[in-house]
PDB file of C-alpha atoms in Angstrom:
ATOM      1  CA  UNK A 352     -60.268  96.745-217.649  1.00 84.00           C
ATOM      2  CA  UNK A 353     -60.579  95.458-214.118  1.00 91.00           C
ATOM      3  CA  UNK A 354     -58.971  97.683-211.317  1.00 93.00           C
ATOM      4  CA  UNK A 355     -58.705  96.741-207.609  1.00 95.00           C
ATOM      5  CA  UNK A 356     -58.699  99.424-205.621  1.00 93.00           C
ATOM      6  CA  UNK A 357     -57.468  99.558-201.633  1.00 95.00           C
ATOM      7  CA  UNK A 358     -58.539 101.156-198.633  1.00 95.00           C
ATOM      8  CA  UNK A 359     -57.362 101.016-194.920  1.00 95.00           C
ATOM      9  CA  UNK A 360     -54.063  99.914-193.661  1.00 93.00           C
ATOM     10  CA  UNK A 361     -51.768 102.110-191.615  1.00 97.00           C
ATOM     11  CA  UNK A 362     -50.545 102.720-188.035  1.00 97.00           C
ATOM     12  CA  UNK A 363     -51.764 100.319-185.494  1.00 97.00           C
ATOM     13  CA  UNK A 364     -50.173  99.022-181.713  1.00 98.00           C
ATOM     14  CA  UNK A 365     -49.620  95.521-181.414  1.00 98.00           C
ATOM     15  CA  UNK A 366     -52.167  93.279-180.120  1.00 98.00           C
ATOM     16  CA  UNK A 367     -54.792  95.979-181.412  1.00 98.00           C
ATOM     17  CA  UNK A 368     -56.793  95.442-184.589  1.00 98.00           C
ATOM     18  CA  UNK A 369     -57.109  97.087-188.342  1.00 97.00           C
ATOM     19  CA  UNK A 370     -59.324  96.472-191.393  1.00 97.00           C
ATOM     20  CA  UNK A 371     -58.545  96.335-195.425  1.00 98.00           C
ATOM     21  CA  UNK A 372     -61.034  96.486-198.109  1.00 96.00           C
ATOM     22  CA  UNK A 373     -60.686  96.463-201.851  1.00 95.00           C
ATOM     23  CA  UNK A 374     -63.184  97.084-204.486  1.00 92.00           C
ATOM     24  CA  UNK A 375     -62.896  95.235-208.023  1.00 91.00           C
ATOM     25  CA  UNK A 376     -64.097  97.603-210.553  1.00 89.00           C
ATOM     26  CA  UNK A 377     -64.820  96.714-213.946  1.00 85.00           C
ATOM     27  CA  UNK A 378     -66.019  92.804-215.835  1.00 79.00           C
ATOM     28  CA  UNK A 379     -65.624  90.561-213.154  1.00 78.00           C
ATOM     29  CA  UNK A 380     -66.075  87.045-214.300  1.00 74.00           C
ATOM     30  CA  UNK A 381     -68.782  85.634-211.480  1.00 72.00           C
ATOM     31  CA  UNK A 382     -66.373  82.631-210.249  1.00 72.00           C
ATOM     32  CA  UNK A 383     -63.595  84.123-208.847  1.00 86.00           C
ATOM     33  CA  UNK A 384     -60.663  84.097-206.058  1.00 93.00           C
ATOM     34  CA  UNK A 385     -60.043  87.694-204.086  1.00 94.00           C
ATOM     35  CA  UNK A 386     -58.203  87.900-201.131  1.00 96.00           C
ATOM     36  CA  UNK A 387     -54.843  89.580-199.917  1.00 98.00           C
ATOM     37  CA  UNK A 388     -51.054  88.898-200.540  1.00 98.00           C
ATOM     38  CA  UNK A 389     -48.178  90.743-198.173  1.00 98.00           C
ATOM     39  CA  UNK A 390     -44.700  91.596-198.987  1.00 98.00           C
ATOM     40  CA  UNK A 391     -41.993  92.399-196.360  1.00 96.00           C
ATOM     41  CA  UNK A 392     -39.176  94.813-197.482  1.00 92.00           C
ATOM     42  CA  UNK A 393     -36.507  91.986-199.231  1.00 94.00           C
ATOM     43  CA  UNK A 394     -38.851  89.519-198.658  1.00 96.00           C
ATOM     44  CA  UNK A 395     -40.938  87.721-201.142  1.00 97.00           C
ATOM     45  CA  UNK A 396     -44.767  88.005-201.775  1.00 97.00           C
ATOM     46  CA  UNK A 397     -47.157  85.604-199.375  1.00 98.00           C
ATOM     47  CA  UNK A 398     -50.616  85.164-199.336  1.00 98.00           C
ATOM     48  CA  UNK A 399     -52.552  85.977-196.269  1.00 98.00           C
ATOM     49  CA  UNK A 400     -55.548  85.220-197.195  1.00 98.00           C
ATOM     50  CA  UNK A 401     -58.103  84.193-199.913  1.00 97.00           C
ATOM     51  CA  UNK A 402     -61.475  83.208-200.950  1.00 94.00           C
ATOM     52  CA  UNK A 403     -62.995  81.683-203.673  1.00 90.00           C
ATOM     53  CA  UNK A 404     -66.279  81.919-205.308  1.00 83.00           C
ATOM     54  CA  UNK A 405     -67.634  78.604-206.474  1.00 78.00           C
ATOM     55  CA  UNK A 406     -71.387  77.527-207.346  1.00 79.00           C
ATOM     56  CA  UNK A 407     -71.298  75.690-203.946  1.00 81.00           C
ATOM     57  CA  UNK A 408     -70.165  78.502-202.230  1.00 83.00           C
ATOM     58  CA  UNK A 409     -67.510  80.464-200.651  1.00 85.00           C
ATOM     59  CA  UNK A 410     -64.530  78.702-199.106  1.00 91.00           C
ATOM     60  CA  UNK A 411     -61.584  80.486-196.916  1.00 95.00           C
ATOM     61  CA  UNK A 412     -57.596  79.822-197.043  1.00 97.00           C
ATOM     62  CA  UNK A 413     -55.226  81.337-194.696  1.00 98.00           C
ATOM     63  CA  UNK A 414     -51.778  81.680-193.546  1.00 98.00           C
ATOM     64  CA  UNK A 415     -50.601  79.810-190.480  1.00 98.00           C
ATOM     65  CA  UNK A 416     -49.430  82.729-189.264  1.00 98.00           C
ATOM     66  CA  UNK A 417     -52.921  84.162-189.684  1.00 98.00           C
ATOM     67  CA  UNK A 418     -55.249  82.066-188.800  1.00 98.00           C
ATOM     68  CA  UNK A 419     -57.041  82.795-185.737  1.00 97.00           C
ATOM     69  CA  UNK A 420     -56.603  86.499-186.025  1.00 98.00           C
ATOM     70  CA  UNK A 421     -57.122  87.439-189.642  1.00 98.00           C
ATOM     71  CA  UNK A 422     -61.100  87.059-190.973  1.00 98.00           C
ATOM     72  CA  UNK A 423     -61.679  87.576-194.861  1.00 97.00           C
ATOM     73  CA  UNK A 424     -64.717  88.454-195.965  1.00 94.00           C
ATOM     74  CA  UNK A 425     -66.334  88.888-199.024  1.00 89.00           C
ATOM     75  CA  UNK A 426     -69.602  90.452-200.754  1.00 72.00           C
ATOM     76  CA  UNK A 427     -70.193  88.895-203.767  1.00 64.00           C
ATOM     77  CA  UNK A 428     -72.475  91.122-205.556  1.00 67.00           C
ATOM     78  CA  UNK A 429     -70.292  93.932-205.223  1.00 66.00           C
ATOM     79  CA  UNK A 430     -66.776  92.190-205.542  1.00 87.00           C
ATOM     80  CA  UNK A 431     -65.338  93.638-202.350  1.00 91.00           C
ATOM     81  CA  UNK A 432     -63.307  91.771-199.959  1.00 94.00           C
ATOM     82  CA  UNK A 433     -62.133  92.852-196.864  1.00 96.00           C
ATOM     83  CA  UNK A 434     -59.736  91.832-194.100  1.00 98.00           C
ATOM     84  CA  UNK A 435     -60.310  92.099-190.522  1.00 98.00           C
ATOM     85  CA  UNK A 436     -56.744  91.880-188.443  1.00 98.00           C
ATOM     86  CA  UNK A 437     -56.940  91.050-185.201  1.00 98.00           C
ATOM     87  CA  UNK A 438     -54.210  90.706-182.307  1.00 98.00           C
ATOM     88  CA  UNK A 439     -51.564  92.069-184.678  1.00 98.00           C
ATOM     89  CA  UNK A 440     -48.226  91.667-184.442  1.00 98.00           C
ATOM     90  CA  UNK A 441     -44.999  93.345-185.372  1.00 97.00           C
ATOM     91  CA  UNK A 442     -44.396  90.995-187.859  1.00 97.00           C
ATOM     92  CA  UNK A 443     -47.360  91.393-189.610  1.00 98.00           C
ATOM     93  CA  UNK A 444     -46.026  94.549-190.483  1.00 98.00           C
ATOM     94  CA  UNK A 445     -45.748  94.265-194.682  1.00 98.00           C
ATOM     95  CA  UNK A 446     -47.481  96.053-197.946  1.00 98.00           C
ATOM     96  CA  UNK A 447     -50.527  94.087-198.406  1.00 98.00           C
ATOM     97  CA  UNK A 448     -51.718  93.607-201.838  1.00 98.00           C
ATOM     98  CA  UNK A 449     -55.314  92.936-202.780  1.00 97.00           C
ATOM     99  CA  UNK A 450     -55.398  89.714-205.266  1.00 96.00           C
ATOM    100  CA  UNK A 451     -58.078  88.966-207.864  1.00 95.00           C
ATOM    101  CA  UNK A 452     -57.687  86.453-210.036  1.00 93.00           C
ATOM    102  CA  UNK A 453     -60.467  85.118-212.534  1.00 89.00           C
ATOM    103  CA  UNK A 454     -61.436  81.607-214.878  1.00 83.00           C
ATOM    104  CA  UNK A 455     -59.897  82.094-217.893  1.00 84.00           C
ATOM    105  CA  UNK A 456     -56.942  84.477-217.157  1.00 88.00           C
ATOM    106  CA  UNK A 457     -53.548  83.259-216.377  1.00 90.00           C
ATOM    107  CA  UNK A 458     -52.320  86.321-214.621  1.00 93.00           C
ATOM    108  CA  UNK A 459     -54.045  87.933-211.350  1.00 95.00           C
ATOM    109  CA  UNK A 460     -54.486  91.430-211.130  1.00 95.00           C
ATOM    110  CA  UNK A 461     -52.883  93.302-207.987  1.00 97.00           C
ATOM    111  CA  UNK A 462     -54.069  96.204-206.191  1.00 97.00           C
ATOM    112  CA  UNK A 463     -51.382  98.983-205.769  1.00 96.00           C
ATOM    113  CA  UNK A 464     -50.780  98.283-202.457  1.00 97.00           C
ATOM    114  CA  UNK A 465     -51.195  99.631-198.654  1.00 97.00           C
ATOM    115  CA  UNK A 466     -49.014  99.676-195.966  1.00 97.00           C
ATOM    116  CA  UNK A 467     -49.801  98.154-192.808  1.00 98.00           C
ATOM    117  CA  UNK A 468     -46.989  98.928-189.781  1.00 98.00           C
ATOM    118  CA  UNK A 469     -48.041  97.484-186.239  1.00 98.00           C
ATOM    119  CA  UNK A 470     -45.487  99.092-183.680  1.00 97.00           C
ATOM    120  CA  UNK A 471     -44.323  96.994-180.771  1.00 92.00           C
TER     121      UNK A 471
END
C-alpha cells in the first residue's frame, strides 16, 4: 500500500518563501508522476506543479500562476518531491496536496494534505 506522506506548509508573509516535501512510502512503480495539487476553500482542486519520471528523464509542468516562483524537485531513488515557494502571495494561500500517480493505475493517490496561509 503506497502512502504519501507531507511535511512543511504553514504561516508565511507575502513575498517571503516556504518549502513542501512528501515522501512516497511503499511499491512505487519506477516511472512515475509526483508533484503537488492545491485546493482553495469552495474552490476546486489545481495542480501546481508536477514531474514526471521517464527513461529520458525528468520533465517539469507548472501553473501559470506559478511559474517563476514555485521550483519542484524530485529525488528519484527515494520518491520524495519537494516544493520550493518563492515570492508568495496571498492567493497562494490553499491546502496543498501531494500527487502520485503511477503506470498502470487509473487513480492517483493523495497525500492528506497541508495548509499553506501567506498573510498580506
Amino acid at each position: 500500500q503506497v502512502q504519501l506522506v507531507e511535511s512543511g506548509g504553514g504561516l508565511v508573509q507575502a513575498g517571503g518563501s516556504l518549502g513542501l516535501s512528501c515522501v512516497a512510502s511503499g511499491s512505487v512503480a519506477s516511472r512515475n508522476t509526483m508533484g503537488w495539487y492545491r485546493q482553495e476553500e469552495g474552490k476546486e482542486r489545481e495542480l501546481v506543479a508536477i514531474n514526471t519520471i521517464t527513461p529520458r528523464g525528468n520533465t517539469s509542468h507548472y501553473a501559470d500562476s506559478v511559474k517563476g516562483r514555485f521550483t519542484i524537485s524530485r529525488a528519484r531513488d527515494e520518491n520524495l518531491v519537494e516544493l520550493e515557494m518563492n515570492t508568495v502571495k496571498p492567493e497562494d494561500t490553499a491546502v496543498y496536496y501531494c500527487y502520485l500517480r503511477v503506470a498502470g493505475r487509473r487513480d492517483p493517490y493523495w497525500g492528506q494534505g497541508t495548509q499553506v496561509t501567506v498573510s498580506s
